[in-house]
Amino acid sequence: MTISPLAPARFPDLPVIGGVTFATAAAGVKYEGRTDVMLALLDAGTSIAGVFTKSATRAAPVLDCQRKLGGDPTGKAAILVNSGNANAFTGKNGAESVNALCDAVAKETSVPITRVFTSSTGVIGEPLAHDRMIAKLGELHAEQSPAAIEPAANAIMTTDTFPKGATRTVTIDGTPVQIAGIAKGSGMIAPDMATMLVYIFTDGQIEQSELQALVSGMNAKTFNCITVDSDTSTSDTLIMAATGATGVDVTGNADFADALHDLMRDLAHQVVRDGEGATKFVEVQVTGAASDADAHKVALAIANSPLVKTAIAGEDANWGRVVMAVGKSGAAADRDTLSIRFGDIIVAQNGWRAPDYSEEAASAYMKNAELELGVDMGIGAGQSTVWTCDLTHGYITINADYRS
């Protein structure tokens, strides 16, 4: 597999987070000899928060996780993840697989079944071979290590070309509080969670309700602001666990919140950088809209437009396609106040081509691997930023053969 040209130079050195350990195994869920299962075990008292896909065809693991959030936090907790099969659109078999996995994890690890969270990612519509995963639970339990978060990041990948990780540290009252996260995602990426799996861990202490509010708020500004192909998955899951191992209360701490936001944005950007077939990372900035909601509509219309995305792939400074996307967005717009820029180059202004527009300069800018596309609506103070990538033939190749 060719690694995305937009990939980071290397996987970051993630710290050990007190109160959580990891192990991985090759269960043969879809492919033989490929690490495809991850089990994380968390100390008693760990707060668990999560956000999930808004799809009407949510997978069985998602529904189970949603039911369990906010329960009794006193017991230990476990997160079991598999790649290769999404356990989605599998009828009663889906729930049966989840129940069997949760029961087996609870028995193997002495974690209350109400604190066992599962996630699955991969092919939709195929029954999950959960027996293969259950057969590996003894190994997964025995090989738990606080330093095995990078193998965990590898185990959850599907069409990803690189594992995704990020870390931040905040010093509160002289004590360092660590945050570390891993993610998977490459295709079927769109807001309302963006299709991916994300697991974030901190040794800070915070009650579940406070953590949930924090994660939900940060998700709206990070993972719900990315798109690769406008398709929302059945399996989107973000789970954050706060073990409290440091004893430092991070509730309401602005520095902790900023660090978490920065980490989540980092992981979200990595998902876009690994967009299937992507060669360009694009930031779409919309300002001057009637409201923030309208600005978001416009930004997504631009970021999701196949015509815009293919023009970017072809390094074509076709700002007319941006005009089209603004017009179809459904947001309030006035043609005669609209301005568009590629980077610092003003290409359209006040509803017309900019007087000093240079096709040569705009075309040269489009050759960059990282692009900024700005639109000012000129009618209000609303603003939004969305991140996306280009649309290349590589995307077609990957998805035409996905089940092969």
GROMACS .gro file of C-alpha atoms in nm:
model
  404
    1MET     CA    1   0.000   0.000   0.000
    2THR     CA    2   0.133   0.343  -0.096
    3ILE     CA    3   0.140   0.585   0.197
    4SER     CA    4  -0.049   0.910   0.140
    5PRO     CA    5   0.179   1.192   0.021
    6LEU     CA    6   0.015   1.409   0.287
    7ALA     CA    7   0.107   1.174   0.574
    8PRO     CA    8   0.313   1.295   0.872
    9ALA     CA    9   0.679   1.198   0.866
   10ARG     CA   10   0.628   0.942   1.143
   11PHE     CA   11   0.391   0.821   1.411
   12PRO     CA   12   0.435   1.043   1.718
   13ASP     CA   13   0.583   0.920   2.043
   14LEU     CA   14   0.271   0.882   2.257
   15PRO     CA   15   0.312   0.884   2.634
   16VAL     CA   16   0.199   0.616   2.873
   17ILE     CA   17  -0.135   0.721   3.020
   18GLY     CA   18  -0.177   0.603   3.376
   19GLY     CA   19  -0.477   0.376   3.420
   20VAL     CA   20  -0.496   0.231   3.066
   21THR     CA   21  -0.326  -0.062   2.893
   22PHE     CA   22  -0.350  -0.206   2.541
   23ALA     CA   23  -0.300  -0.527   2.346
   24THR     CA   24  -0.358  -0.635   1.988
   25ALA     CA   25  -0.404  -0.962   1.802
   26ALA     CA   26  -0.458  -1.108   1.456
   27ALA     CA   27  -0.800  -1.273   1.473
   28GLY     CA   28  -0.859  -1.319   1.101
   29VAL     CA   29  -1.178  -1.112   1.102
   30LYS     CA   30  -1.136  -1.054   0.728
   31TYR     CA   31  -0.772  -1.111   0.636
   32GLU     CA   32  -0.537  -1.380   0.760
   33GLY     CA   33  -0.217  -1.271   0.928
   34ARG     CA   34  -0.324  -0.910   0.979
   35THR     CA   35  -0.349  -0.749   1.323
   36ASP     CA   36  -0.716  -0.660   1.342
   37VAL     CA   37  -0.830  -0.653   1.706
   38MET     CA   38  -0.744  -0.411   1.986
   39LEU     CA   39  -0.840  -0.439   2.354
   40ALA     CA   40  -0.789  -0.147   2.594
   41LEU     CA   41  -0.845  -0.197   2.968
   42LEU     CA   42  -0.913   0.099   3.197
   43ASP     CA   43  -0.891   0.131   3.573
   44ALA     CA   44  -1.197   0.150   3.795
   45GLY     CA   45  -1.343   0.498   3.819
   46THR     CA   46  -1.255   0.596   3.462
   47SER     CA   47  -1.505   0.839   3.310
   48ILE     CA   48  -1.620   0.744   2.960
   49ALA     CA   49  -1.772   0.989   2.709
   50GLY     CA   50  -1.854   0.943   2.344
   51VAL     CA   51  -2.004   1.086   2.029
   52PHE     CA   52  -2.138   0.874   1.746
   53THR     CA   53  -2.271   0.877   1.393
   54LYS     CA   54  -2.613   1.032   1.332
   55SER     CA   55  -2.680   0.779   1.057
   56ALA     CA   56  -3.027   0.625   1.062
   57THR     CA   57  -2.860   0.290   0.985
   58ARG     CA   58  -2.624   0.287   1.283
   59ALA     CA   59  -2.432  -0.032   1.346
   60ALA     CA   60  -2.505  -0.258   1.644
   61PRO     CA   61  -2.184  -0.162   1.831
   62VAL     CA   62  -2.275   0.206   1.805
   63LEU     CA   63  -2.623   0.150   1.948
   64ASP     CA   64  -2.479  -0.055   2.234
   65CYS     CA   65  -2.220   0.210   2.321
   66GLN     CA   66  -2.483   0.483   2.317
   67ARG     CA   67  -2.696   0.287   2.563
   68LYS     CA   68  -2.406   0.237   2.803
   69LEU     CA   69  -2.276   0.593   2.827
   70GLY     CA   70  -2.342   0.767   3.156
   71GLY     CA   71  -2.369   0.447   3.361
   72ASP     CA   72  -2.206   0.360   3.693
   73PRO     CA   73  -1.838   0.469   3.663
   74THR     CA   74  -1.705   0.279   3.963
   75GLY     CA   75  -1.602  -0.042   3.787
   76LYS     CA   76  -1.319  -0.105   3.546
   77ALA     CA   77  -1.385  -0.050   3.175
   78ALA     CA   78  -1.285  -0.208   2.844
   79ILE     CA   79  -1.282  -0.103   2.479
   80LEU     CA   80  -1.271  -0.378   2.216
   81VAL     CA   81  -1.224  -0.278   1.852
   82ASN     CA   82  -1.199  -0.478   1.533
   83SER     CA   83  -1.124  -0.383   1.174
   84GLY     CA   84  -1.227  -0.565   0.857
   85ASN     CA   85  -1.599  -0.593   0.935
   86ALA     CA   86  -1.833  -0.312   1.042
   87ASN     CA   87  -2.099  -0.539   1.198
   88ALA     CA   88  -2.347  -0.302   1.035
   89PHE     CA   89  -2.672  -0.387   0.856
   90THR     CA   90  -2.647  -0.739   0.995
   91GLY     CA   91  -2.995  -0.766   1.151
   92LYS     CA   92  -3.027  -0.954   1.478
   93ASN     CA   93  -2.687  -1.109   1.413
   94GLY     CA   94  -2.529  -0.770   1.482
   95ALA     CA   95  -2.671  -0.741   1.833
   96GLU     CA   96  -2.595  -1.107   1.901
   97SER     CA   97  -2.231  -1.051   1.808
   98VAL     CA   98  -2.206  -0.744   2.032
   99ASN     CA   99  -2.367  -0.927   2.324
  100ALA     CA  100  -2.138  -1.227   2.279
  101LEU     CA  101  -1.828  -1.009   2.265
  102CYS     CA  102  -1.925  -0.799   2.567
  103ASP     CA  103  -2.010  -1.110   2.769
  104ALA     CA  104  -1.680  -1.276   2.679
  105VAL     CA  105  -1.474  -0.965   2.761
  106ALA     CA  106  -1.654  -0.927   3.093
  107LYS     CA  107  -1.584  -1.288   3.187
  108GLU     CA  108  -1.220  -1.276   3.077
  109THR     CA  109  -1.129  -0.944   3.239
  110SER     CA  110  -1.380  -0.906   3.528
  111VAL     CA  111  -1.499  -0.579   3.377
  112PRO     CA  112  -1.872  -0.515   3.433
  113ILE     CA  113  -2.056  -0.589   3.109
  114THR     CA  114  -2.215  -0.244   3.129
  115ARG     CA  115  -1.863  -0.100   3.100
  116VAL     CA  116  -1.756  -0.298   2.794
  117PHE     CA  117  -1.761  -0.085   2.479
  118THR     CA  118  -1.713  -0.233   2.132
  119SER     CA  119  -1.648  -0.081   1.790
  120SER     CA  120  -1.628  -0.239   1.447
  121THR     CA  121  -1.512  -0.097   1.115
  122GLY     CA  122  -1.490  -0.242   0.766
  123VAL     CA  123  -1.731  -0.405   0.524
  124ILE     CA  124  -2.105  -0.343   0.576
  125GLY     CA  125  -2.362  -0.622   0.554
  126GLU     CA  126  -2.145  -0.922   0.644
  127PRO     CA  127  -2.199  -1.109   0.974
  128LEU     CA  128  -1.912  -1.055   1.217
  129ALA     CA  129  -1.705  -1.365   1.293
  130HIS     CA  130  -1.703  -1.278   1.661
  131ASP     CA  131  -1.593  -1.628   1.763
  132ARG     CA  132  -1.253  -1.556   1.611
  133MET     CA  133  -1.221  -1.248   1.829
  134ILE     CA  134  -1.339  -1.430   2.141
  135ALA     CA  135  -1.075  -1.696   2.078
  136LYS     CA  136  -0.809  -1.423   2.110
  137LEU     CA  137  -0.934  -1.267   2.435
  138GLY     CA  138  -0.704  -1.473   2.657
  139GLU     CA  139  -0.406  -1.354   2.454
  140LEU     CA  140  -0.532  -0.996   2.453
  141HIS     CA  141  -0.577  -1.001   2.830
  142ALA     CA  142  -0.240  -1.159   2.902
  143GLU     CA  143  -0.043  -0.924   2.680
  144GLN     CA  144  -0.178  -0.594   2.809
  145SER     CA  145   0.085  -0.319   2.811
  146PRO     CA  146   0.067   0.053   2.892
  147ALA     CA  147   0.306   0.119   2.603
  148ALA     CA  148   0.114  -0.061   2.327
  149ILE     CA  149  -0.093   0.230   2.199
  150GLU     CA  150   0.089   0.247   1.863
  151PRO     CA  151   0.011  -0.118   1.778
  152ALA     CA  152  -0.348  -0.039   1.878
  153ALA     CA  153  -0.353   0.243   1.622
  154ASN     CA  154  -0.236  -0.001   1.355
  155ALA     CA  155  -0.491  -0.268   1.447
  156ILE     CA  156  -0.793  -0.045   1.384
  157MET     CA  157  -0.698   0.063   1.029
  158THR     CA  158  -0.895  -0.038   0.717
  159THR     CA  159  -0.808   0.151   0.397
  160ASP     CA  160  -0.586   0.387   0.598
  161THR     CA  161  -0.234   0.422   0.464
  162PHE     CA  162  -0.084   0.527   0.798
  163PRO     CA  163  -0.175   0.498   1.168
  164LYS     CA  164  -0.293   0.819   1.329
  165GLY     CA  165  -0.189   0.945   1.671
  166ALA     CA  166  -0.150   1.268   1.864
  167THR     CA  167  -0.059   1.380   2.214
  168ARG     CA  168  -0.068   1.695   2.424
  169THR     CA  169   0.049   1.777   2.777
  170VAL     CA  170  -0.091   2.039   3.013
  171THR     CA  171   0.068   2.133   3.345
  172ILE     CA  172  -0.193   2.205   3.610
  173ASP     CA  173  -0.082   2.311   3.958
  174GLY     CA  174   0.265   2.179   3.883
  175THR     CA  175   0.147   1.835   3.769
  176PRO     CA  176   0.164   1.730   3.403
  177VAL     CA  177  -0.165   1.595   3.268
  178GLN     CA  178  -0.129   1.384   2.954
  179ILE     CA  179  -0.371   1.336   2.666
  180ALA     CA  180  -0.311   1.079   2.392
  181GLY     CA  181  -0.535   0.975   2.105
  182ILE     CA  182  -0.547   0.740   1.808
  183ALA     CA  183  -0.780   0.739   1.510
  184LYS     CA  184  -0.866   0.557   1.190
  185GLY     CA  185  -1.035   0.697   0.886
  186SER     CA  186  -0.970   0.740   0.516
  187GLY     CA  187  -1.293   0.702   0.316
  188MET     CA  188  -1.667   0.738   0.380
  189ILE     CA  189  -1.579   1.060   0.563
  190ALA     CA  190  -1.842   1.328   0.617
  191PRO     CA  191  -1.966   1.544   0.904
  192ASP     CA  192  -2.221   1.428   1.161
  193MET     CA  193  -1.922   1.251   1.309
  194ALA     CA  194  -1.718   1.184   1.001
  195THR     CA  195  -1.665   0.817   0.946
  196MET     CA  196  -1.389   0.703   1.164
  197LEU     CA  197  -1.300   0.553   1.496
  198VAL     CA  198  -1.127   0.771   1.754
  199TYR     CA  199  -1.005   0.681   2.103
  200ILE     CA  200  -0.867   0.947   2.335
  201PHE     CA  201  -0.720   0.888   2.680
  202THR     CA  202  -0.618   1.123   2.959
  203ASP     CA  203  -0.490   1.075   3.311
  204GLY     CA  204  -0.681   1.384   3.421
  205GLN     CA  205  -0.984   1.354   3.646
  206ILE     CA  206  -1.331   1.472   3.539
  207GLU     CA  207  -1.685   1.348   3.595
  208GLN     CA  208  -1.863   1.178   3.307
  209SER     CA  209  -2.123   1.451   3.248
  210GLU     CA  210  -1.855   1.720   3.235
  211LEU     CA  211  -1.637   1.510   3.006
  212GLN     CA  212  -1.933   1.442   2.778
  213ALA     CA  213  -2.012   1.810   2.742
  214LEU     CA  214  -1.648   1.888   2.669
  215VAL     CA  215  -1.607   1.613   2.408
  216SER     CA  216  -1.935   1.697   2.234
  217GLY     CA  217  -1.838   2.064   2.210
  218MET     CA  218  -1.490   1.994   2.077
  219ASN     CA  219  -1.621   1.738   1.829
  220ALA     CA  220  -1.845   2.001   1.670
  221LYS     CA  221  -1.537   2.212   1.591
  222THR     CA  222  -1.307   1.933   1.476
  223PHE     CA  223  -1.432   1.597   1.348
  224ASN     CA  224  -1.764   1.744   1.240
  225CYS     CA  225  -1.573   1.992   1.026
  226ILE     CA  226  -1.398   1.742   0.800
  227THR     CA  227  -1.512   1.570   0.483
  228VAL     CA  228  -1.345   1.347   0.227
  229ASP     CA  229  -1.637   1.228   0.016
  230SER     CA  230  -1.960   1.355   0.180
  231ASP     CA  231  -2.062   1.002   0.289
  232THR     CA  232  -2.149   0.952   0.655
  233SER     CA  233  -2.071   0.609   0.796
  234THR     CA  234  -2.286   0.364   0.991
  235SER     CA  235  -2.008   0.316   1.245
  236ASP     CA  236  -1.862   0.655   1.347
  237THR     CA  237  -1.744   0.639   1.706
  238LEU     CA  238  -1.536   0.866   1.926
  239ILE     CA  239  -1.474   0.749   2.281
  240MET     CA  240  -1.276   0.945   2.539
  241ALA     CA  241  -1.165   0.799   2.868
  242ALA     CA  242  -1.042   1.000   3.166
  243THR     CA  243  -0.873   0.766   3.414
  244GLY     CA  244  -0.801   1.025   3.684
  245ALA     CA  245  -0.464   0.858   3.754
  246THR     CA  246  -0.295   1.193   3.828
  247GLY     CA  247  -0.565   1.297   4.073
  248VAL     CA  248  -0.572   1.636   3.900
  249ASP     CA  249  -0.923   1.770   3.840
  250VAL     CA  250  -0.941   1.918   3.490
  251THR     CA  251  -1.306   2.021   3.512
  252GLY     CA  252  -1.348   2.368   3.364
  253ASN     CA  253  -0.974   2.408   3.305
  254ALA     CA  254  -0.929   2.623   2.994
  255ASP     CA  255  -0.577   2.499   2.923
  256PHE     CA  256  -0.693   2.137   2.927
  257ALA     CA  257  -0.986   2.221   2.700
  258ASP     CA  258  -0.756   2.401   2.455
  259ALA     CA  259  -0.514   2.107   2.452
  260LEU     CA  260  -0.797   1.861   2.388
  261HIS     CA  261  -0.931   2.077   2.107
  262ASP     CA  262  -0.584   2.097   1.952
  263LEU     CA  263  -0.538   1.719   1.975
  264MET     CA  264  -0.879   1.645   1.823
  265ARG     CA  265  -0.817   1.889   1.539
  266ASP     CA  266  -0.478   1.726   1.478
  267LEU     CA  267  -0.636   1.381   1.450
  268ALA     CA  268  -0.916   1.517   1.231
  269HIS     CA  269  -0.661   1.669   0.996
  270GLN     CA  270  -0.473   1.340   0.979
  271VAL     CA  271  -0.792   1.166   0.869
  272VAL     CA  272  -0.829   1.415   0.583
  273ARG     CA  273  -0.460   1.383   0.494
  274ASP     CA  274  -0.524   1.011   0.452
  275GLY     CA  275  -0.833   1.066   0.238
  276GLU     CA  276  -0.855   0.788  -0.017
  277GLY     CA  277  -0.646   0.891  -0.317
  278ALA     CA  278  -0.582   1.238  -0.173
  279THR     CA  279  -0.293   1.453  -0.298
  280LYS     CA  280  -0.408   1.792  -0.163
  281PHE     CA  281  -0.506   1.906   0.188
  282VAL     CA  282  -0.757   2.191   0.165
  283GLU     CA  283  -0.879   2.437   0.426
  284VAL     CA  284  -1.205   2.608   0.331
  285GLN     CA  285  -1.267   2.933   0.520
  286VAL     CA  286  -1.602   3.108   0.491
  287THR     CA  287  -1.657   3.451   0.646
  288GLY     CA  288  -1.915   3.726   0.617
  289ALA     CA  289  -2.214   3.491   0.613
  290ALA     CA  290  -2.555   3.569   0.761
  291SER     CA  291  -2.481   3.327   1.047
  292ASP     CA  292  -2.227   3.067   1.154
  293ALA     CA  293  -2.473   2.798   1.044
  294ASP     CA  294  -2.496   2.949   0.697
  295ALA     CA  295  -2.119   2.978   0.678
  296HIS     CA  296  -2.093   2.607   0.763
  297LYS     CA  297  -2.343   2.522   0.487
  298VAL     CA  298  -2.136   2.712   0.234
  299ALA     CA  299  -1.806   2.563   0.351
  300LEU     CA  300  -1.945   2.210   0.326
  301ALA     CA  301  -2.102   2.275  -0.015
  302ILE     CA  302  -1.760   2.379  -0.143
  303ALA     CA  303  -1.569   2.102   0.034
  304ASN     CA  304  -1.810   1.831  -0.084
  305SER     CA  305  -1.845   1.944  -0.445
  306PRO     CA  306  -1.699   1.684  -0.685
  307LEU     CA  307  -1.644   1.963  -0.937
  308VAL     CA  308  -1.446   2.174  -0.691
  309LYS     CA  309  -1.251   1.874  -0.566
  310THR     CA  310  -1.160   1.747  -0.911
  311ALA     CA  311  -1.051   2.095  -1.016
  312ILE     CA  312  -0.821   2.100  -0.714
  313ALA     CA  313  -0.687   1.758  -0.810
  314GLY     CA  314  -0.616   1.891  -1.159
  315GLU     CA  315  -0.453   2.204  -1.015
  316ASP     CA  316  -0.708   2.413  -1.204
  317ALA     CA  317  -0.784   2.756  -1.056
  318ASN     CA  318  -1.149   2.725  -1.157
  319TRP     CA  319  -1.309   2.967  -0.914
  320GLY     CA  320  -1.635   2.948  -1.110
  321ARG     CA  321  -1.694   2.610  -0.946
  322VAL     CA  322  -1.669   2.777  -0.607
  323VAL     CA  323  -1.933   3.028  -0.715
  324MET     CA  324  -2.152   2.735  -0.814
  325ALA     CA  325  -2.106   2.564  -0.476
  326VAL     CA  326  -2.193   2.880  -0.286
  327GLY     CA  327  -2.510   2.922  -0.489
  328LYS     CA  328  -2.634   2.568  -0.434
  329SER     CA  329  -2.556   2.560  -0.060
  330GLY     CA  330  -2.896   2.682   0.055
  331ALA     CA  331  -2.738   2.962   0.259
  332ALA     CA  332  -2.832   3.326   0.217
  333ALA     CA  333  -2.606   3.481  -0.048
  334ASP     CA  334  -2.575   3.794  -0.257
  335ARG     CA  335  -2.387   3.751  -0.582
  336ASP     CA  336  -2.273   4.115  -0.583
  337THR     CA  337  -2.105   4.101  -0.240
  338LEU     CA  338  -1.923   3.770  -0.290
  339SER     CA  339  -1.543   3.754  -0.285
  340ILE     CA  340  -1.319   3.450  -0.336
  341ARG     CA  341  -0.949   3.394  -0.275
  342PHE     CA  342  -0.703   3.112  -0.330
  343GLY     CA  343  -0.447   3.160  -0.055
  344ASP     CA  344  -0.367   3.532  -0.060
  345ILE     CA  345  -0.469   3.568  -0.423
  346ILE     CA  346  -0.802   3.748  -0.471
  347VAL     CA  347  -0.966   3.582  -0.771
  348ALA     CA  348  -1.316   3.729  -0.746
  349GLN     CA  349  -1.441   4.039  -0.570
  350ASN     CA  350  -1.782   4.198  -0.521
  351GLY     CA  351  -1.956   3.954  -0.751
  352TRP     CA  352  -1.708   3.978  -1.040
  353ARG     CA  353  -1.359   3.871  -1.139
  354ALA     CA  354  -1.100   4.070  -0.943
  355PRO     CA  355  -0.958   4.364  -1.145
  356ASP     CA  356  -0.598   4.246  -1.096
  357TYR     CA  357  -0.672   3.875  -1.125
  358SER     CA  358  -0.381   3.672  -1.257
  359GLU     CA  359  -0.459   3.327  -1.398
  360GLU     CA  360  -0.086   3.253  -1.395
  361ALA     CA  361  -0.050   3.331  -1.023
  362ALA     CA  362  -0.366   3.142  -0.928
  363SER     CA  363  -0.261   2.837  -1.131
  364ALA     CA  364   0.083   2.840  -0.971
  365TYR     CA  365  -0.076   2.846  -0.625
  366MET     CA  366  -0.291   2.542  -0.704
  367LYS     CA  367   0.024   2.330  -0.744
  368ASN     CA  368   0.083   2.341  -0.367
  369ALA     CA  369   0.007   2.029  -0.162
  370GLU     CA  370  -0.170   2.240   0.102
  371LEU     CA  371  -0.426   2.493  -0.008
  372GLU     CA  372  -0.644   2.757   0.155
  373LEU     CA  373  -0.967   2.851  -0.017
  374GLY     CA  374  -1.146   3.156   0.121
  375VAL     CA  375  -1.494   3.291   0.057
  376ASP     CA  376  -1.633   3.613   0.201
  377MET     CA  377  -2.010   3.635   0.164
  378GLY     CA  378  -2.016   4.007   0.245
  379ILE     CA  379  -2.353   4.002   0.421
  380GLY     CA  380  -2.289   3.933   0.790
  381ALA     CA  381  -2.049   3.811   1.059
  382GLY     CA  382  -2.098   3.432   1.031
  383GLN     CA  383  -1.789   3.219   0.980
  384SER     CA  384  -1.684   2.855   0.955
  385THR     CA  385  -1.376   2.650   0.865
  386VAL     CA  386  -1.391   2.304   0.709
  387TRP     CA  387  -1.110   2.074   0.599
  388THR     CA  388  -1.118   1.847   0.297
  389CYS     CA  389  -0.901   1.696   0.024
  390ASP     CA  390  -0.906   1.663  -0.352
  391LEU     CA  391  -1.086   1.391  -0.547
  392THR     CA  392  -0.860   1.181  -0.767
  393HIS     CA  393  -0.880   0.861  -0.969
  394GLY     CA  394  -0.716   0.692  -0.672
  395TYR     CA  395  -1.042   0.729  -0.480
  396ILE     CA  396  -1.229   0.546  -0.755
  397THR     CA  397  -0.970   0.269  -0.768
  398ILE     CA  398  -0.984   0.207  -0.392
  399ASN     CA  399  -1.362   0.203  -0.367
  400ALA     CA  400  -1.431   0.012  -0.687
  401ASP     CA  401  -1.231  -0.278  -0.542
  402TYR     CA  402  -1.319  -0.237  -0.171
  403ARG     CA  403  -1.493  -0.573  -0.128
  404SER     CA  404  -1.262  -0.764  -0.362
   0.00000   0.00000   0.00000
